[in-house]
Short mmCIF file of C-alpha atoms in Angstrom, two decimals:
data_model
loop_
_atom_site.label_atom_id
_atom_site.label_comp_id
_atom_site.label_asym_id
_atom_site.label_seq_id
_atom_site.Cartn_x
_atom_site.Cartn_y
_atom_site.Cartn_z
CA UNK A 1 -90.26 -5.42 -63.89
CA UNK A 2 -89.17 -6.45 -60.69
CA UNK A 3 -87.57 -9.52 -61.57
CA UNK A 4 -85.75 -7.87 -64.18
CA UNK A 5 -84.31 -5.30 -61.74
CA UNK A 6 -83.29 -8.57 -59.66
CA UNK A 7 -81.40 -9.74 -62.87
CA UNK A 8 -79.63 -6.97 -63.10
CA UNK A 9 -78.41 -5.86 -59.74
CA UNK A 10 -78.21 -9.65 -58.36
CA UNK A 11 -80.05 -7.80 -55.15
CA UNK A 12 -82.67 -9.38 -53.65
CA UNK A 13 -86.50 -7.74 -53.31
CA UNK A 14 -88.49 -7.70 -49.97
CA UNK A 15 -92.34 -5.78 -50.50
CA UNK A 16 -94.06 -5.39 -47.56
CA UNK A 17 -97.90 -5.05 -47.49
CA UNK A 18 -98.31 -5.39 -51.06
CA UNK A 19 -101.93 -5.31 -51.90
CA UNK A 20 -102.99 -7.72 -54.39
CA UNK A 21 -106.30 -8.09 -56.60
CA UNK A 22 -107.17 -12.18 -56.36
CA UNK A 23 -110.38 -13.63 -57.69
CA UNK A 24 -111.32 -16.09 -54.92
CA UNK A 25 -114.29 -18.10 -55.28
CA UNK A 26 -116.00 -15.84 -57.83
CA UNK A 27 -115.24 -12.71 -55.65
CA UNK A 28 -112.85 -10.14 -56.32
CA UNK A 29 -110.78 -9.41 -53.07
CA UNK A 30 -108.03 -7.05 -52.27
CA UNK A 31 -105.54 -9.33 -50.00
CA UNK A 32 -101.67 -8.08 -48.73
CA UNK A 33 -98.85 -9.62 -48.90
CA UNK A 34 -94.99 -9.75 -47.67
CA UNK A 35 -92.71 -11.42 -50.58
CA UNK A 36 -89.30 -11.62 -51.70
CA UNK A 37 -87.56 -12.73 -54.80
CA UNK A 38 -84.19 -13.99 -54.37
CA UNK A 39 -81.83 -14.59 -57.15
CA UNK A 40 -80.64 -17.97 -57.05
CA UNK A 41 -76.77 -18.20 -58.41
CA UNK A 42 -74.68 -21.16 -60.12
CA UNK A 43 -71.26 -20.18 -60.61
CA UNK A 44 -72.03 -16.21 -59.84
CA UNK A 45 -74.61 -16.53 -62.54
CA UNK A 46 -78.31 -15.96 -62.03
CA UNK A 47 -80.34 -19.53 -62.98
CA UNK A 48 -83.89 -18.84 -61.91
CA UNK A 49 -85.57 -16.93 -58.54
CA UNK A 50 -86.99 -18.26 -55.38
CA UNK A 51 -90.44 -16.37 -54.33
CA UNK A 52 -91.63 -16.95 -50.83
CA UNK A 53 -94.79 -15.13 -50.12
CA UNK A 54 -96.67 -14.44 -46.67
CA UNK A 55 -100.21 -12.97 -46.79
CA UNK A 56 -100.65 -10.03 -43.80
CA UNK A 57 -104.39 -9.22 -45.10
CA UNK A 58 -105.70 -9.06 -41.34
CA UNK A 59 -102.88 -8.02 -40.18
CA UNK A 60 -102.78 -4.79 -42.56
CA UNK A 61 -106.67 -4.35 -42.15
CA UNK A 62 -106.57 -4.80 -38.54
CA UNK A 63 -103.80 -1.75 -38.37
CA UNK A 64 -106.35 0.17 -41.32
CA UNK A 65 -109.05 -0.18 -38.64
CA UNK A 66 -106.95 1.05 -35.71
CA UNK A 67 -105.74 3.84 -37.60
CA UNK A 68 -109.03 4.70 -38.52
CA UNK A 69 -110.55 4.91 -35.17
CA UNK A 70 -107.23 7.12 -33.60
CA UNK A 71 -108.49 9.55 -36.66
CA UNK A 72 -112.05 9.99 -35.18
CA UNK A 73 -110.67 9.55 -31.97
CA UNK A 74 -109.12 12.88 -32.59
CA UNK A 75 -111.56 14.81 -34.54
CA UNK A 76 -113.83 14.07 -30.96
CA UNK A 77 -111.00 15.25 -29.27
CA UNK A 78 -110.53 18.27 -31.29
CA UNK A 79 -114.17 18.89 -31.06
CA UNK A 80 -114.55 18.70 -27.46
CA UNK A 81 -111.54 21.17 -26.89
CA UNK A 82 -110.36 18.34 -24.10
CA UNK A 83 -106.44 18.26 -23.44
CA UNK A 84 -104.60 14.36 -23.21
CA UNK A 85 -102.36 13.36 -21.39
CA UNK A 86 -99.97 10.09 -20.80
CA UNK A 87 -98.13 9.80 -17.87
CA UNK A 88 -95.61 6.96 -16.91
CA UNK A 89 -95.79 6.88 -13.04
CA UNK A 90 -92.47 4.38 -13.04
CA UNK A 91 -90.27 7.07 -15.06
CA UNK A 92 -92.38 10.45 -14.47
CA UNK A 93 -92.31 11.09 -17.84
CA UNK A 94 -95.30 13.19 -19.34
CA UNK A 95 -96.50 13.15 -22.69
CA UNK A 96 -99.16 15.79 -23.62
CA UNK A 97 -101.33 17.17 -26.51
CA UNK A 98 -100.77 20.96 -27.25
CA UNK A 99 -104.18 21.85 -26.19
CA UNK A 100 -103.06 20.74 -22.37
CA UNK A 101 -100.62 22.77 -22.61
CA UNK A 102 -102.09 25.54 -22.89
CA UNK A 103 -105.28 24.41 -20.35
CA UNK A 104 -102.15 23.80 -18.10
CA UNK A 105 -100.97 27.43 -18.57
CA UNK A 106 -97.78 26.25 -20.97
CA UNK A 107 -98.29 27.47 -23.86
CA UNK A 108 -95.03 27.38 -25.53
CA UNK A 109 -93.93 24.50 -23.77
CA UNK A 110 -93.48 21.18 -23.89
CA UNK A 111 -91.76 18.15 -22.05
CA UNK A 112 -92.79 19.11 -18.61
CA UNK A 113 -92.40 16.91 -15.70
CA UNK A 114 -95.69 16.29 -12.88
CA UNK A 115 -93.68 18.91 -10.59
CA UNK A 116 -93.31 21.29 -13.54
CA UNK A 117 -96.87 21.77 -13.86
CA UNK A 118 -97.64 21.54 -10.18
CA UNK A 119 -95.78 25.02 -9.98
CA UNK A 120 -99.06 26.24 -11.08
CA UNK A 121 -101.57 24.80 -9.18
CA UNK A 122 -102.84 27.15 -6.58
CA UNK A 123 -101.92 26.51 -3.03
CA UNK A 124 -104.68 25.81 -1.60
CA UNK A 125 -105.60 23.12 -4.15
CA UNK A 126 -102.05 20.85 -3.94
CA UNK A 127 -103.85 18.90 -1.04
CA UNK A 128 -106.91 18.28 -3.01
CA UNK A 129 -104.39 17.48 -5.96
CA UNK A 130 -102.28 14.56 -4.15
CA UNK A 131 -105.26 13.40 -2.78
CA UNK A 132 -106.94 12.46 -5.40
CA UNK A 133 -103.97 10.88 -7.53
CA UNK A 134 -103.63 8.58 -4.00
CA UNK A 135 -107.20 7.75 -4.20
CA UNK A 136 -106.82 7.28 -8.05
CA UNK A 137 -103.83 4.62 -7.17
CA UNK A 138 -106.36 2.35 -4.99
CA UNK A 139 -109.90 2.58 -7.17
CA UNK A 140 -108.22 2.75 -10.46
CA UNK A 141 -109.69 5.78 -11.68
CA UNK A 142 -108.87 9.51 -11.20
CA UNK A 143 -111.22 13.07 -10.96
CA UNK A 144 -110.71 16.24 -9.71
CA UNK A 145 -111.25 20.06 -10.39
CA UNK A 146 -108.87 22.65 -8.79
CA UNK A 147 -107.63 26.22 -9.69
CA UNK A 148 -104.44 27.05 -11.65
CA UNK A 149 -102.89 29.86 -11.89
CA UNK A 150 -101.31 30.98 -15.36
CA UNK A 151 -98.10 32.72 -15.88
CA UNK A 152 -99.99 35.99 -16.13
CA UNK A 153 -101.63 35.43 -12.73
CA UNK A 154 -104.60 34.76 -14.06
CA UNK A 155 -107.10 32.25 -12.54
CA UNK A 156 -108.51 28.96 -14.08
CA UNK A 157 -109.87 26.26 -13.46
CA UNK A 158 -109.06 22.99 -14.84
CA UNK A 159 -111.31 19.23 -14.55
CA UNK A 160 -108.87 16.21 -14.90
CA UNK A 161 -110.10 12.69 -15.33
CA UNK A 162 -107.86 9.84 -15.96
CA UNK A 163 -107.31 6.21 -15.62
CA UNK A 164 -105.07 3.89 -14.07
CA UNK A 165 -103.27 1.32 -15.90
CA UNK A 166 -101.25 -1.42 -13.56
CA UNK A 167 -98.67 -3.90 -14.19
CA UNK A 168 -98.18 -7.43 -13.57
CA UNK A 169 -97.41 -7.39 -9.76
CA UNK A 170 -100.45 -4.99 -10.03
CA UNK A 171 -98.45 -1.97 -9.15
CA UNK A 172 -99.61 1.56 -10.93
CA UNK A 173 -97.89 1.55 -14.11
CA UNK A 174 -99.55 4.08 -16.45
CA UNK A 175 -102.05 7.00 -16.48
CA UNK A 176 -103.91 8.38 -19.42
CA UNK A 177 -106.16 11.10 -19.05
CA UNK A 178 -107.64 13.99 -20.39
CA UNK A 179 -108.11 18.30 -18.95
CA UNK A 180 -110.65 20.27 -19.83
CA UNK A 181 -110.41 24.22 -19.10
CA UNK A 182 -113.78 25.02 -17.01
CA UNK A 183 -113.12 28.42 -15.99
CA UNK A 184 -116.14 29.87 -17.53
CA UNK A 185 -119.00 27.05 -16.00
CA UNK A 186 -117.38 27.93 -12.45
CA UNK A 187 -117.61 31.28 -12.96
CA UNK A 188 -121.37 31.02 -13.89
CA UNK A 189 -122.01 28.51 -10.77
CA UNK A 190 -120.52 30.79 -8.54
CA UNK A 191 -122.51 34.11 -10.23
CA UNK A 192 -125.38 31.50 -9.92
CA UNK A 193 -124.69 31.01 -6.16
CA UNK A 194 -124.31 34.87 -5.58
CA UNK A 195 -127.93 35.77 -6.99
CA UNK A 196 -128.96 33.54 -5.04
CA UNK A 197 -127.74 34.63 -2.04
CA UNK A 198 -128.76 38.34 -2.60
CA UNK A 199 -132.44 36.65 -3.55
CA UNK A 200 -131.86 34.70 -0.12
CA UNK A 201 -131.45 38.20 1.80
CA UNK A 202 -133.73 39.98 -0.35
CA UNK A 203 -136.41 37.65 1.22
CA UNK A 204 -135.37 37.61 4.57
#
């Protein structure tokens, strides 16, 4: 069918990744292939085809596997409720998942910059902040927890860990990292350290 479309139109046909059913040494295999079939003219008339073939079978099955690990890759994600992140240091761009958005306290938006979302860390935290993304810069890896505070003036806290990624003059190049929203485990800690307190006193 396809060389017959070729006949007609005098057009050329490029597949890409075309998987094909072979029988090699008494085993059925599935292998892929890049091909074309190009008319070849005498006088403006077709006389016959040329077919050159490529086979891409671990190429294509190398991109099935990656594929399939950025899919569970995701459902963990999903399932731990952590936000990602990817941020170019050279260009300050930021690239994030919705869900750290929202950790982040921006909800409904998207494209921020590094001083965009600084605008809601608390004050007394932006010295914690910058010095752990120095620190990060020297070891290679970055952690810290500080408090946010959202657009409704409520207070959260947020854990970021991330990791460095340098280039060839082995300057920091990249960051990927993830946020995770532990309001709710500070909270407890702190109710935790309270009780304890008023135990402390209690037995004094």
């Amino acid at each position: 069918a396809i060389l017959a479309e070729v006949h007609k139109t005098g057009e050329a046909y490029y597949g890409y990744e075309f998987p094909v059913n072979l029988n090699r040494h008494g085993k059925l295999e599935t292998g892929y292939y890049n091909f074309v079939y190009h008319p070849l003219k005498e006088n403006k008339v077709i006389s016959g085809f040329m077919v050159v073939v490529t086979e891409v079978t671990a190429t294509v099955k190398a991109k099935q596997i990656i594929e399939e690990n950025e899919e569970k890759l995701k459902l963990i994600i999903d399932a731990s409720d952590l936000g990602v992140w990817d941020l170019n240091i050279k260009t300050n761009e930021f690239v994030a998942s919705e869900r750290c958005y929202t950790i982040l306290g921006f909800p409904d938006k998207e494209n921020l910059t590094p001083e965009d979302i600084i605008t809601h860390v608390h004050p007394d935290d932006l010295k914690l902040r910058t010095e752990a993304f120095d620190k990060a810069f020297e070891v290679g890896f970055l952690h810290y927890q500080i408090r946010i505070i959202w657009e409704d003036q409520s207070l959260h806290w947020k854990e970021v860990k991330g990791k460095v990624f340098y280039d060839a003059n082995d300057q920091p190049e990249r960051m990927l990292g993830t946020v995770r929203d532990i309001t709710e485990e500070r909270n407890f800690h702190q109710q935790l350290l309270e009780r304890e307190e008023k135990f402390r006193l209690l037995a004094d």
